[in-house]
Amino acid sequence: MTSSDPTGGKLVRNQGVTAPLGFRAAGIAAGIKASGRPDLALVFSEGPEYSAAGVFTRNQVKAAPVLWSQQVLKGGRVRAVILNSGGANACTGPGGFQDTHTTAEELAKALSNWGTETGAGEIAVCSTGLIGDRLPMDKLLPAVTEIVHEMGGGLSGGTDAAHAIMTTDTVPKEAAFHHRDKWNVGGMAKGAGMLAPSLATMLVVLTTDAVATPEQLDRALRNATRRTFDRLDVDGSCSTNDTVLLLANGASEVVPTQEELDAAVLAVCDDLAAQLMADAEGVTKRVLVTVTGAVDEDQALVGARAVARDSLVKTAFFGSDPNWGRVLAAIGIAPITLDPDRISVSFNGSPVCVNGMGAPGAREVDLSGADIHVVIDLGLGEGSATIRTTDLSHGYVEENSAYSS
Amino acid sequence: MTSSDPTGGKLVRNQGVTAPLGFRAAGIAAGIKASGRPDLALVFSEGPEYSAAGVFTRNQVKAAPVLWSQQVLKGGRVRAVILNSGGANACTGPGGFQDTHTTAEELAKALSNWGTETGAGEIAVCSTGLIGDRLPMDKLLPAVTEIVHEMGGGLSGGTDAAHAIMTTDTVPKEAAFHHRDKWNVGGMAKGAGMLAPSLATMLVVLTTDAVATPEQLDRALRNATRRTFDRLDVDGSCSTNDTVLLLANGASEVVPTQEELDAAVLAVCDDLAAQLMADAEGVTKRVLVTVTGAVDEDQALVGARAVARDSLVKTAFFGSDPNWGRVLAAIGIAPITLDPDRISVSFNGSPVCVNGMGAPGAREVDLSGADIHVVIDLGLGEGSATIRTTDLSHGYVEENSAYSS
């Protein structure tokens, strides 16, 4: 993506939530993680506006901070987001919800003391980590006051925040889009496992200095998540804590069109999704699964997701094995319209299956590189969709067999 | 299961398709497998009756032998089943279907020459192995004649057949049920990966010397597969070749009631399903996932399957990690009625989550043994169901990352 991009701007990495004007951020070690690594992040909007929108996990088992933030977002107004890693605060009952509430109140008090009158109802809370344990509030609450004093307006504050939300992530994820009309969108993300199926297990905070209403932000955010995070599926698991927030402060005084806003938010989300895929737990292959020729886009998406989640397809890719029969078996069980004799498959552009039968040389296709693009043409219609996924490796098993202990 | 079992008989292992009267079987090496191991099996009914029923994969991509055998079973009459390992004959087009047809005709000719007038339309064909390659007919056809001469009526013929259908299986699977009224059911099975979701990736041949119509067999078979093979879910993958056949020859001259037949077939299928789970690819843990308290049995089944398929739950079990939060996250995304605050979970009888919150000592539950029974009580109704699954181990990744190459 370059400055000649039709979206009218330029996408850059290594800039995140503080790339737009009028946002401050920080990341510190509160002592929630036993390792002593950074585990508390703050994103703060200086205004003058505080419009916001959010998208949350569809899991019926929702963490306390999700239940809290959903209520906050109903007002369409957010002044700050406080995020912790080191504990999901999920399945923690009324006590866990009270911990979230207390955290928001503590931050409101600290921000008010710092000079910005803030209510707890303007503060979103996000948590990530192990499910089922209460947070160490004796460490968290003093750190909430501390982080208010730490936050800065430079790019480094955003990067510190991106570091502090990491769990099994190996690198922070940031992206920013600078529109030529002098307004910007920035974002940070975390998430490496439990990635799917409607949003990855992820926390994402997006910021913009554009002038936009909560309704415009909501449209831009849903449009973007539907095409990016919703189509990232590492392991078919969907977490209790998924949260994507978009805050607008109007500091640029520019009012983009809805289409411009949609495109900019989509560009940032798409890049963050690619970064999440590339850093997924145990990943050795970045895999794109595209279904074309489906009767419609929804069916293409269902088919692509079925292949992207198939353990046998994913282990074959880990072994660089062009075992296309497993792709056929996986798509064949998807609840979509199929004619087995019209299915064709290619791996990285090389045909491996044509009209339901093996293509010459199919067993010799070289999949030893880090990127694999599977295209499955159903030969029925115009519907197409792509899912981002990864291989299923020893590293994934290793990392996930020893997480809570 | 003992002779005092309410099903009125006794279940034994190490006896298979030749345990009932009037069945012969054999297993030989035809040279389909490069390893030179046995790869061709035959099950032959001496009659006097040839009633049969079958259940097949629900995958829309069906192997040639499945398409063939579905046609044969429409007649409700089967005299012999020929099964090969070393190649699935799936995604092989019209030529592959012709290979299946030719195999059946060759066997019909050999059986007729041997003294039993047989038509190709009375012969079911099953194949298992790699998807996408044509079978080496130059090796297979001579072996079809050879195996007719090899088949014997003793128990060893059944065991030889059970060996010859193995792929990544490490042991043959046989079970037989001897009813006290002097009739019997025997069976053999293969399947170690691609096990799910409607039937495992499996070939199963069941035989009985009871007198039964195709309709009675069909009822007994569907009743049994619904509760056994359909609830075995190792990796969520469903193959192109799944086939379960039940042949009755009436040689005992006993006419059991439908309920007696149902119970006997269920007992054999249940035991074979347990053997399949215990020998699944890479298994280090045998896992039962039970959902109770669902609003109905169907919802319990959907919930149990969602947990049984969850990669994060399965890797945690590989690590003997009582990470119950992953169970909550997995059940929470199942499309069933839930109240998160009423969900309770136990591991091997130890409560780990009560009413949506962690139980004292939950992190210390010992899961180091080979068997893990997860019980998830939704606290809503009377529906319950159990899925058999396994952990997700390095062995699974290793075996499946180097299958076709």
XYZ file of N, CA, C and O in Angstrom, chain B residues 116-287:
688
model
N -19.619 -70.300 -6.274
C -20.766 -69.532 -5.762
C -21.161 -68.504 -6.805
O -20.473 -67.500 -6.995
N -22.245 -68.767 -7.479
C -22.679 -67.852 -8.535
C -22.977 -66.476 -7.921
O -23.834 -66.334 -7.056
N -22.222 -65.466 -8.330
C -22.313 -64.138 -7.725
C -22.310 -63.072 -8.811
O -21.582 -63.198 -9.803
N -23.139 -62.038 -8.607
C -23.132 -60.905 -9.526
C -22.389 -59.729 -8.923
O -22.312 -59.595 -7.692
N -21.827 -58.869 -9.762
C -21.101 -57.695 -9.271
C -22.014 -56.812 -8.419
O -21.559 -56.164 -7.473
N -23.297 -56.806 -8.706
C -24.256 -55.988 -7.969
C -24.510 -56.471 -6.554
O -25.224 -55.825 -5.787
N -23.936 -57.618 -6.179
C -24.056 -58.123 -4.804
C -22.771 -57.890 -4.015
O -22.600 -58.435 -2.933
N -21.861 -57.104 -4.582
C -20.547 -56.920 -3.959
C -20.319 -55.455 -3.594
O -20.371 -54.567 -4.458
N -20.086 -55.227 -2.319
C -19.744 -53.879 -1.867
C -18.229 -53.710 -1.903
O -17.480 -54.676 -1.724
N -17.793 -52.479 -2.171
C -16.359 -52.191 -2.268
C -16.036 -51.034 -1.328
O -16.791 -50.049 -1.257
N -14.941 -51.155 -0.597
C -14.470 -50.084 0.291
C -12.988 -49.842 0.029
O -12.239 -50.792 -0.204
N -12.587 -48.584 0.099
C -11.172 -48.241 -0.063
C -10.776 -47.226 0.992
O -11.602 -46.422 1.431
N -9.516 -47.248 1.378
C -9.008 -46.269 2.343
C -7.537 -46.008 2.072
O -6.798 -46.919 1.674
N -7.138 -44.788 2.261
C -5.745 -44.417 2.021
C -5.684 -42.997 1.496
O -6.567 -42.185 1.774
N -4.662 -42.686 0.742
C -4.460 -41.340 0.215
C -5.528 -40.999 -0.825
O -5.850 -41.813 -1.686
N -6.062 -39.789 -0.722
C -7.032 -39.293 -1.692
C -6.307 -38.830 -2.947
O -5.264 -38.182 -2.857
N -6.860 -39.168 -4.112
C -6.407 -38.524 -5.338
C -5.606 -39.369 -6.305
O -5.351 -38.928 -7.422
N -5.217 -40.555 -5.879
C -4.455 -41.402 -6.800
C -5.299 -42.582 -7.279
O -6.100 -43.117 -6.528
N -5.081 -42.988 -8.527
C -5.728 -44.198 -9.044
C -5.097 -45.412 -8.380
O -3.921 -45.413 -7.991
N -5.883 -46.463 -8.235
C -5.371 -47.719 -7.664
C -4.555 -48.477 -8.715
O -4.851 -48.401 -9.901
N -3.527 -49.221 -8.275
C -2.731 -50.014 -9.222
C -3.498 -51.288 -9.604
O -3.343 -52.337 -8.972
N -4.326 -51.181 -10.609
C -5.224 -52.290 -10.961
C -4.462 -53.532 -11.417
O -4.953 -54.657 -11.287
N -3.246 -53.303 -11.950
C -2.439 -54.460 -12.375
C -2.061 -55.346 -11.187
O -1.831 -56.543 -11.346
N -2.009 -54.746 -10.000
C -1.731 -55.528 -8.792
C -3.029 -56.001 -8.134
O -3.105 -57.094 -7.579
N -4.021 -55.138 -8.163
C -5.262 -55.423 -7.446
C -6.040 -56.584 -8.064
O -6.503 -57.484 -7.345
N -6.183 -56.595 -9.370
C -7.060 -57.597 -9.989
C -6.572 -59.035 -9.797
O -7.377 -59.899 -9.421
N -5.289 -59.330 -10.007
C -4.845 -60.704 -9.729
C -5.048 -61.080 -8.253
O -5.375 -62.223 -7.938
N -4.884 -60.102 -7.381
C -5.021 -60.386 -5.946
C -6.462 -60.695 -5.568
O -6.718 -61.415 -4.593
N -7.418 -60.162 -6.324
C -8.826 -60.444 -6.046
C -9.105 -61.936 -6.231
O -9.827 -62.558 -5.442
N -8.544 -62.513 -7.246
C -8.703 -63.966 -7.456
C -7.973 -64.733 -6.356
O -8.492 -65.708 -5.791
N -6.776 -64.273 -6.038
C -5.984 -64.947 -5.016
C -6.702 -64.974 -3.676
O -6.713 -65.999 -2.977
N -7.333 -63.832 -3.284
C -7.924 -63.747 -1.945
C -9.130 -64.679 -1.793
O -9.422 -65.161 -0.697
N -9.822 -64.939 -2.899
C -10.948 -65.886 -2.837
C -10.445 -67.265 -2.408
O -11.098 -67.966 -1.628
N -9.280 -67.623 -2.879
C -8.718 -68.936 -2.532
C -8.141 -68.949 -1.115
O -7.983 -70.006 -0.526
N -7.849 -67.747 -0.600
C -7.259 -67.657 0.736
C -8.299 -67.699 1.849
O -7.984 -67.990 2.993
N -9.526 -67.355 1.518
C -10.459 -67.092 2.616
C -10.832 -68.353 3.384
O -10.993 -69.429 2.819
N -10.932 -68.168 4.715
C -11.228 -69.301 5.579
C -12.371 -68.964 6.510
O -12.756 -67.808 6.663
N -12.934 -69.980 7.140
C -14.080 -69.780 8.024
C -13.698 -69.604 9.476
O -14.537 -69.269 10.297
N -12.444 -69.831 9.811
C -12.043 -69.699 11.215
C -11.887 -68.251 11.623
O -11.962 -67.341 10.792
N -11.644 -68.048 12.908
C -11.503 -66.688 13.404
C -10.302 -65.978 12.803
O -10.293 -64.758 12.667
N -9.282 -66.740 12.413
C -8.070 -66.096 11.910
C -8.312 -65.365 10.593
O -7.665 -64.358 10.313
N -9.255 -65.857 9.788
C -9.572 -65.151 8.548
C -10.090 -63.752 8.824
O -9.714 -62.779 8.158
N -10.928 -63.631 9.855
C -11.450 -62.324 10.234
C -10.349 -61.402 10.719
O -10.320 -60.208 10.393
N -9.443 -61.970 11.493
C -8.340 -61.154 12.012
C -7.401 -60.719 10.887
O -6.931 -59.572 10.868
N -7.162 -61.611 9.943
C -6.338 -61.230 8.782
C -6.983 -60.073 8.022
O -6.305 -59.142 7.588
N -8.304 -60.142 7.865
C -9.012 -59.055 7.172
C -8.873 -57.757 7.950
O -8.627 -56.689 7.368
N -9.018 -57.837 9.273
C -8.913 -56.628 10.112
C -7.524 -56.000 10.002
O -7.383 -54.775 10.058
N -6.511 -56.836 9.841
C -5.151 -56.323 9.625
C -5.025 -55.632 8.269
O -4.350 -54.600 8.152
N -5.640 -56.205 7.267
C -5.413 -55.723 5.896
C -6.070 -54.383 5.607
O -5.737 -53.730 4.617
N -7.024 -53.952 6.467
C -7.658 -52.649 6.213
C -6.998 -51.527 7.011
O -7.397 -50.369 6.916
N -5.960 -51.826 7.761
C -5.293 -50.807 8.558
C -4.518 -49.805 7.681
O -3.932 -50.187 6.676
N -4.550 -48.553 8.071
C -3.671 -47.559 7.416
C -2.697 -47.053 8.487
O -1.678 -47.685 8.714
N -3.043 -45.938 9.135
C -2.179 -45.490 10.233
C -2.574 -46.140 11.552
O -1.978 -45.833 12.589
N -3.558 -47.002 11.536
C -3.905 -47.787 12.728
C -2.662 -48.554 13.180
O -1.897 -49.056 12.357
N -2.508 -48.688 14.484
C -1.380 -49.485 14.986
C -1.810 -50.890 15.392
O -0.977 -51.769 15.529
N -3.107 -51.066 15.608
C -3.629 -52.393 15.955
C -4.929 -52.629 15.198
O -5.652 -51.673 14.888
N -5.229 -53.905 14.890
C -6.532 -54.202 14.277
C -7.633 -54.054 15.324
O -7.369 -54.179 16.521
N -8.840 -53.758 14.861
C -9.975 -53.596 15.775
C -11.042 -54.615 15.438
O -11.599 -54.595 14.339
N -11.338 -55.484 16.412
C -12.372 -56.494 16.235
C -13.223 -56.548 17.495
O -12.734 -56.299 18.601
N -14.482 -56.921 17.328
C -15.345 -57.180 18.472
C -16.449 -58.119 18.017
O -16.816 -58.136 16.835
N -16.940 -58.924 18.957
C -18.052 -59.823 18.637
C -18.965 -59.929 19.833
O -18.533 -59.799 20.989
N -20.223 -60.152 19.552
C -21.236 -60.294 20.596
C -21.922 -61.634 20.412
O -22.447 -61.920 19.333
N -21.876 -62.458 21.442
C -22.515 -63.773 21.378
C -23.781 -63.745 22.221
O -23.720 -63.630 23.448
N -24.913 -63.835 21.587
C -26.181 -63.816 22.326
C -26.444 -65.206 22.899
O -26.108 -66.214 22.281
N -27.043 -65.238 24.099
C -27.271 -66.539 24.757
C -28.257 -67.415 23.974
O -28.284 -68.622 24.134
N -29.019 -66.791 23.065
C -29.945 -67.572 22.246
C -29.288 -68.100 20.975
O -29.971 -68.438 20.007
N -27.949 -68.141 20.980
C -27.199 -68.794 19.898
C -27.224 -68.055 18.567
O -27.396 -68.655 17.505
N -27.117 -66.737 18.643
C -26.837 -65.986 17.426
C -25.784 -64.942 17.766
O -25.540 -64.657 18.947
N -25.144 -64.403 16.763
C -23.925 -63.631 16.995
C -23.826 -62.414 16.073
O -24.386 -62.416 14.971
N -23.088 -61.429 16.532
C -22.737 -60.272 15.705
C -21.231 -60.100 15.793
O -20.664 -60.184 16.892
N -20.575 -59.905 14.674
C -19.144 -59.663 14.688
C -18.809 -58.419 13.893
O -19.610 -57.983 13.060
N -17.643 -57.851 14.147
C -17.302 -56.651 13.398
C -15.819 -56.355 13.397
O -15.074 -56.817 14.267
N -15.413 -55.626 12.377
C -14.039 -55.113 12.328
C -14.101 -53.653 11.916
O -15.062 -53.219 11.278
N -13.073 -52.905 12.287
C -13.050 -51.478 11.987
C -11.630 -51.017 11.743
O -10.672 -51.611 12.243
N -11.502 -49.969 10.962
C -10.215 -49.267 10.821
C -10.520 -47.776 10.864
O -11.602 -47.337 10.476
N -9.535 -47.009 11.300
C -9.721 -45.566 11.317
C -8.909 -44.976 12.431
O -8.991 -45.413 13.563
N -8.112 -43.994 12.108
C -7.235 -43.435 13.132
C -7.150 -41.917 13.043
O -6.893 -41.248 14.023
N -7.411 -41.386 11.884
C -7.417 -39.936 11.728
C -8.570 -39.591 10.826
O -9.293 -40.473 10.376
N -8.758 -38.299 10.554
C -9.895 -37.826 9.779
C -11.164 -38.437 10.366
O -12.026 -38.950 9.662
N -11.211 -38.391 11.698
C -12.298 -39.063 12.421
C -13.349 -38.056 12.856
O -13.211 -37.406 13.874
N -14.418 -37.955 12.127
C -15.539 -37.104 12.480
C -16.324 -36.763 11.243
O -15.946 -37.255 10.208
N -17.276 -35.896 11.284
C -18.161 -35.661 12.390
C -19.396 -36.516 12.250
O -20.170 -36.624 13.171
N -19.597 -37.097 11.111
C -20.726 -37.984 10.955
C -20.052 -39.219 10.439
O -19.587 -39.253 9.310
N -19.918 -40.169 11.293
C -19.017 -41.298 11.085
C -17.590 -40.777 11.195
O -17.309 -39.645 10.851
N -16.765 -41.601 11.705
C -15.339 -41.299 11.664
C -14.825 -41.670 10.282
O -15.544 -42.204 9.475
N -13.566 -41.340 9.975
C -12.990 -41.829 8.732
C -12.713 -43.248 8.943
O -11.664 -43.640 9.441
N -13.642 -44.013 8.544
C -13.575 -45.378 8.977
C -14.187 -46.288 7.962
O -15.056 -45.905 7.189
N -13.694 -47.489 8.005
C -14.383 -48.592 7.342
C -14.753 -49.567 8.446
O -13.921 -49.917 9.283
N -16.011 -49.992 8.429
C -16.480 -50.981 9.399
C -17.320 -51.997 8.653
O -18.188 -51.624 7.854
N -17.036 -53.275 8.885
C -17.911 -54.326 8.373
C -18.414 -55.120 9.565
O -17.626 -55.577 10.399
N -19.736 -55.221 9.653
C -20.388 -55.986 10.713
C -21.108 -57.166 10.071
O -21.666 -57.037 8.978
N -21.086 -58.292 10.756
C -21.755 -59.485 10.246
C -22.642 -60.058 11.338
O -22.362 -59.891 12.526
N -23.701 -60.733 10.938
C -24.505 -61.470 11.924
C -25.106 -62.698 11.262
O -25.422 -62.671 10.058
N -25.234 -63.752 12.069
C -25.885 -64.967 11.577
C -27.348 -65.002 11.977
O -28.022 -66.015 11.814
N -27.849 -63.878 12.509
C -29.274 -63.798 12.819
C -30.077 -63.727 11.519
O -29.549 -63.388 10.458
N -31.344 -64.044 11.636
C -32.267 -63.854 10.517
C -32.838 -62.446 10.648
O -33.420 -62.104 11.685
N -32.634 -61.622 9.620
C -33.112 -60.243 9.701
C -33.304 -59.687 8.300
O -32.551 -60.021 7.380
N -34.313 -58.852 8.154
C -34.558 -58.215 6.858
C -33.625 -57.008 6.695
O -33.094 -56.481 7.684
N -33.430 -56.554 5.466
C -32.638 -55.327 5.274
C -33.192 -54.156 6.079
O -32.424 -53.340 6.602
N -34.503 -54.084 6.229
C -35.101 -52.967 6.973
C -34.725 -53.044 8.460
O -34.434 -52.037 9.096
N -34.758 -54.275 8.990
C -34.378 -54.436 10.393
C -32.899 -54.109 10.605
O -32.504 -53.494 11.596
N -32.085 -54.533 9.653
C -30.651 -54.235 9.737
C -30.406 -52.728 9.668
O -29.586 -52.170 10.400
N -31.145 -52.091 8.770
C -30.973 -50.649 8.590
C -31.314 -49.918 9.891
O -30.581 -49.016 10.312
N -32.387 -50.331 10.536
C -32.760 -49.676 11.791
C -31.701 -49.909 12.869
O -31.288 -48.971 13.561
N -31.256 -51.158 12.974
C -30.250 -51.473 13.996
C -28.946 -50.717 13.729
O -28.290 -50.209 14.661
N -28.575 -50.611 12.458
C -27.308 -49.962 12.106
C -27.362 -48.458 12.355
O -26.445 -47.869 12.924
N -28.449 -47.834 11.948
C -28.549 -46.374 12.149
C -28.630 -46.023 13.625
O -28.060 -45.039 14.084
N -29.376 -46.833 14.373
C -29.457 -46.629 15.811
C -28.065 -46.705 16.458
O -27.710 -45.898 17.323
N -27.287 -47.656 15.993
C -25.959 -47.855 16.600
C -24.963 -46.789 16.157
O -24.230 -46.240 16.987
N -24.914 -46.472 14.876
C -23.919 -45.498 14.407
C -24.213 -44.105 14.974
O -23.296 -43.361 15.307
N -25.482 -43.792 15.121
C -25.851 -42.482 15.673
C -25.273 -42.295 17.073
O -24.867 -41.198 17.455
N -25.223 -43.385 17.825
C -24.766 -43.268 19.216
C -23.286 -43.581 19.412
O -22.772 -43.404 20.518
N -22.642 -44.107 18.394
C -21.248 -44.539 18.600
C -20.301 -43.817 17.646
O -19.679 -42.838 18.016
N -20.262 -44.266 16.381
C -19.299 -43.666 15.444
C -19.587 -42.189 15.200
O -18.666 -41.397 15.017
N -20.874 -41.821 15.194
C -21.219 -40.406 14.998
C -20.786 -39.550 16.180
O -20.781 -38.323 16.084
N -20.459 -40.179 17.303
C -20.052 -39.400 18.480
C -18.577 -39.605 18.809
O -18.138 -39.378 19.934
N -17.848 -40.014 17.812
C -16.396 -40.139 17.911
C -15.828 -39.030 17.041
O -16.123 -38.956 15.857
N -15.055 -38.143 17.623
C -14.650 -36.949 16.890
C -13.211 -36.625 17.267
O -12.951 -35.937 18.243
N -12.277 -37.158 16.504
C -10.874 -36.975 16.849
C -10.362 -35.625 16.373
O -9.699 -34.912 17.097
N -10.690 -35.283 15.135
C -10.112 -34.050 14.598
C -11.098 -33.223 13.788
O -10.704 -32.295 13.106
N -12.383 -33.545 13.879
C -13.370 -32.743 13.163
C -13.373 -32.939 11.665
O -14.158 -32.324 10.957
N -12.488 -33.785 11.173
C -12.416 -34.014 9.733
C -13.264 -35.234 9.363
O -13.265 -36.227 10.074
N -13.966 -35.134 8.257
C -14.852 -36.212 7.814
C -14.386 -36.683 6.453
O -14.213 -35.882 5.544
N -14.178 -37.952 6.299
C -13.522 -38.410 5.082
C -14.478 -38.610 3.923
O -15.698 -38.555 4.068
N -13.902 -38.865 2.797
C -14.631 -39.130 1.559
C -15.047 -40.589 1.444
O -15.733 -40.955 0.501
N -14.599 -41.448 2.377
C -14.730 -42.893 2.193
C -15.481 -43.633 3.299
O -15.628 -44.851 3.218
N -15.933 -42.919 4.321
C -16.579 -43.588 5.460
C -17.668 -44.560 5.024
O -18.605 -44.186 4.313
N -17.567 -45.769 5.516
C -18.561 -46.793 5.185
C -18.720 -47.734 6.368
O -17.728 -48.203 6.927
N -19.961 -47.978 6.753
C -20.261 -48.996 7.762
C -21.310 -49.929 7.162
O -22.384 -49.474 6.745
N -20.982 -51.205 7.085
C -21.870 -52.183 6.463
C -22.265 -53.243 7.481
O -21.469 -53.622 8.341
N -23.488 -53.726 7.373
C -23.981 -54.805 8.234
C -24.618 -55.867 7.346
O -25.555 -55.578 6.592
N -24.062 -57.079 7.417
C -24.531 -58.198 6.591
C -25.139 -59.276 7.494
O -24.552 -59.622 8.522
N -26.273 -59.799 7.099
C -26.911 -60.888 7.859
C -27.144 -62.073 6.934
O -27.646 -61.910 5.817
N -26.772 -63.272 7.402
C -26.954 -64.452 6.549
C -27.958 -65.469 7.082
O -28.215 -66.487 6.431
N -28.512 -65.244 8.276
C -29.535 -66.142 8.802
C -29.044 -67.540 9.142
O -29.860 -68.435 9.415
N -27.722 -67.737 9.168
C -27.190 -69.093 9.361
C -27.535 -69.692 10.726
O -27.569 -70.910 10.875
N -27.793 -68.849 11.719
C -28.155 -69.382 13.041
C -29.600 -69.851 13.084
O -30.014 -70.531 14.021
N -30.370 -69.442 12.121
C -31.814 -69.729 12.050
C -32.581 -69.117 13.220
O -33.738 -69.462 13.463
N -31.936 -68.201 13.956
C -32.606 -67.510 15.061
C -33.124 -66.157 14.558
O -32.416 -65.452 13.828
N -34.340 -65.832 14.956
C -34.926 -64.536 14.584
C -35.002 -63.672 15.841
O -35.947 -63.783 16.622
N -34.017 -62.811 16.077
C -34.081 -61.963 17.278
C -35.151 -60.889 17.114
O -35.560 -60.575 15.989
N -35.585 -60.341 18.234
C -36.475 -59.172 18.145
C -35.658 -57.981 17.663
O -34.424 -57.976 17.725
N -36.355 -56.956 17.202
C -35.640 -55.743 16.774
C -34.816 -55.184 17.933
O -33.682 -54.738 17.750
N -35.380 -55.220 19.133
C -34.680 -54.658 20.284
C -33.411 -55.456 20.586
O -32.371 -54.886 20.928
N -33.496 -56.772 20.458
C -32.308 -57.594 20.682
C -31.240 -57.308 19.627
O -30.049 -57.185 19.932
N -31.688 -57.180 18.382
C -30.735 -56.887 17.307
C -30.109 -55.508 17.518
O -28.882 -55.337 17.411
N -30.948 -54.544 17.843
C -30.439 -53.182 18.108
C -29.360 -53.227 19.193
O -28.296 -52.610 19.061
N -29.652 -53.911 20.273
C -28.726 -53.927 21.416
C -27.410 -54.611 21.053
O -26.329 -54.152 21.446
N -27.475 -55.690 20.305
C -26.261 -56.421 19.950
C -25.384 -55.611 18.997
O -24.158 -55.534 19.156
N -26.019 -55.005 18.000
C -25.251 -54.200 17.036
C -24.661 -52.980 17.748
O -23.496 -52.613 17.534
N -25.448 -52.390 18.641
C -24.940 -51.244 19.408
C -23.733 -51.650 20.259
O -22.733 -50.923 20.318
N -23.816 -52.808 20.884
C -22.708 -53.249 21.749
C -21.420 -53.410 20.946
O -20.338 -52.987 21.391
N -21.517 -54.009 19.775
C -20.315 -54.206 18.952
C -19.789 -52.857 18.444
O -18.581 -52.582 18.498
N -20.688 -52.000 17.973
C -20.249 -50.691 17.465
C -19.628 -49.849 18.584
O -18.642 -49.144 18.360
N -20.222 -49.911 19.760
C -19.698 -49.123 20.874
C -18.279 -49.564 21.222
O -17.393 -48.735 21.454
N -18.069 -50.856 21.211
C -16.737 -51.347 21.542
C -15.729 -50.997 20.437
O -14.595 -50.595 20.718
N -16.160 -51.120 19.190
C -15.253 -50.750 18.088
C -14.935 -49.250 18.146
O -13.787 -48.842 17.898
N -15.915 -48.428 18.489
C -15.670 -46.975 18.583
C -14.655 -46.678 19.686
O -13.776 -45.822 19.522
N -14.763 -47.392 20.802
C -13.789 -47.198 21.887
C -12.395 -47.619 21.431
O -11.389 -46.972 21.769
N -12.314 -48.686 20.642
C -11.012 -49.124 20.133
C -10.444 -48.101 19.146
O -9.233 -47.860 19.124
N -11.318 -47.499 18.338
C -10.850 -46.470 17.399
C -10.300 -45.267 18.161
O -9.244 -44.727 17.821
N -11.009 -44.844 19.187
C -10.523 -43.710 19.988
C -9.163 -44.018 20.598
O -8.250 -43.192 20.566
N -9.040 -45.223 21.133
C -7.804 -45.571 21.846
C -6.598 -45.653 20.919
O -5.459 -45.531 21.368
N -6.849 -45.826 19.617
C -5.748 -45.973 18.657
C -5.665 -44.783 17.706
O -5.028 -44.848 16.663
N -6.334 -43.680 18.055
C -6.347 -42.527 17.162
C -4.937 -41.973 16.987
O -4.075 -42.137 17.849
N -4.731 -41.302 15.858
C -3.402 -40.783 15.521
C -2.865 -39.872 16.616
O -3.475 -38.881 16.963
N -1.734 -40.220 17.132
C -1.051 -39.357 18.087
C -1.671 -39.313 19.463
O -1.288 -38.500 20.296
N -2.655 -40.180 19.737
C -3.377 -40.083 21.007
C -2.450 -40.338 22.193
O -1.644 -41.266 22.186
N -2.539 -39.462 23.188
C -1.909 -39.771 24.472
C -2.953 -39.761 25.586
O -2.691 -40.217 26.680
N -4.145 -39.198 25.273
C -5.238 -39.157 26.250
C -6.527 -39.603 25.563
O -6.833 -39.139 24.457
N -7.266 -40.445 26.258
C -8.615 -40.778 25.807
C -9.561 -39.841 26.548
O -9.597 -39.821 27.777
N -10.311 -39.050 25.781
C -11.107 -37.985 26.393
C -12.595 -38.207 26.121
O -12.989 -38.415 24.971
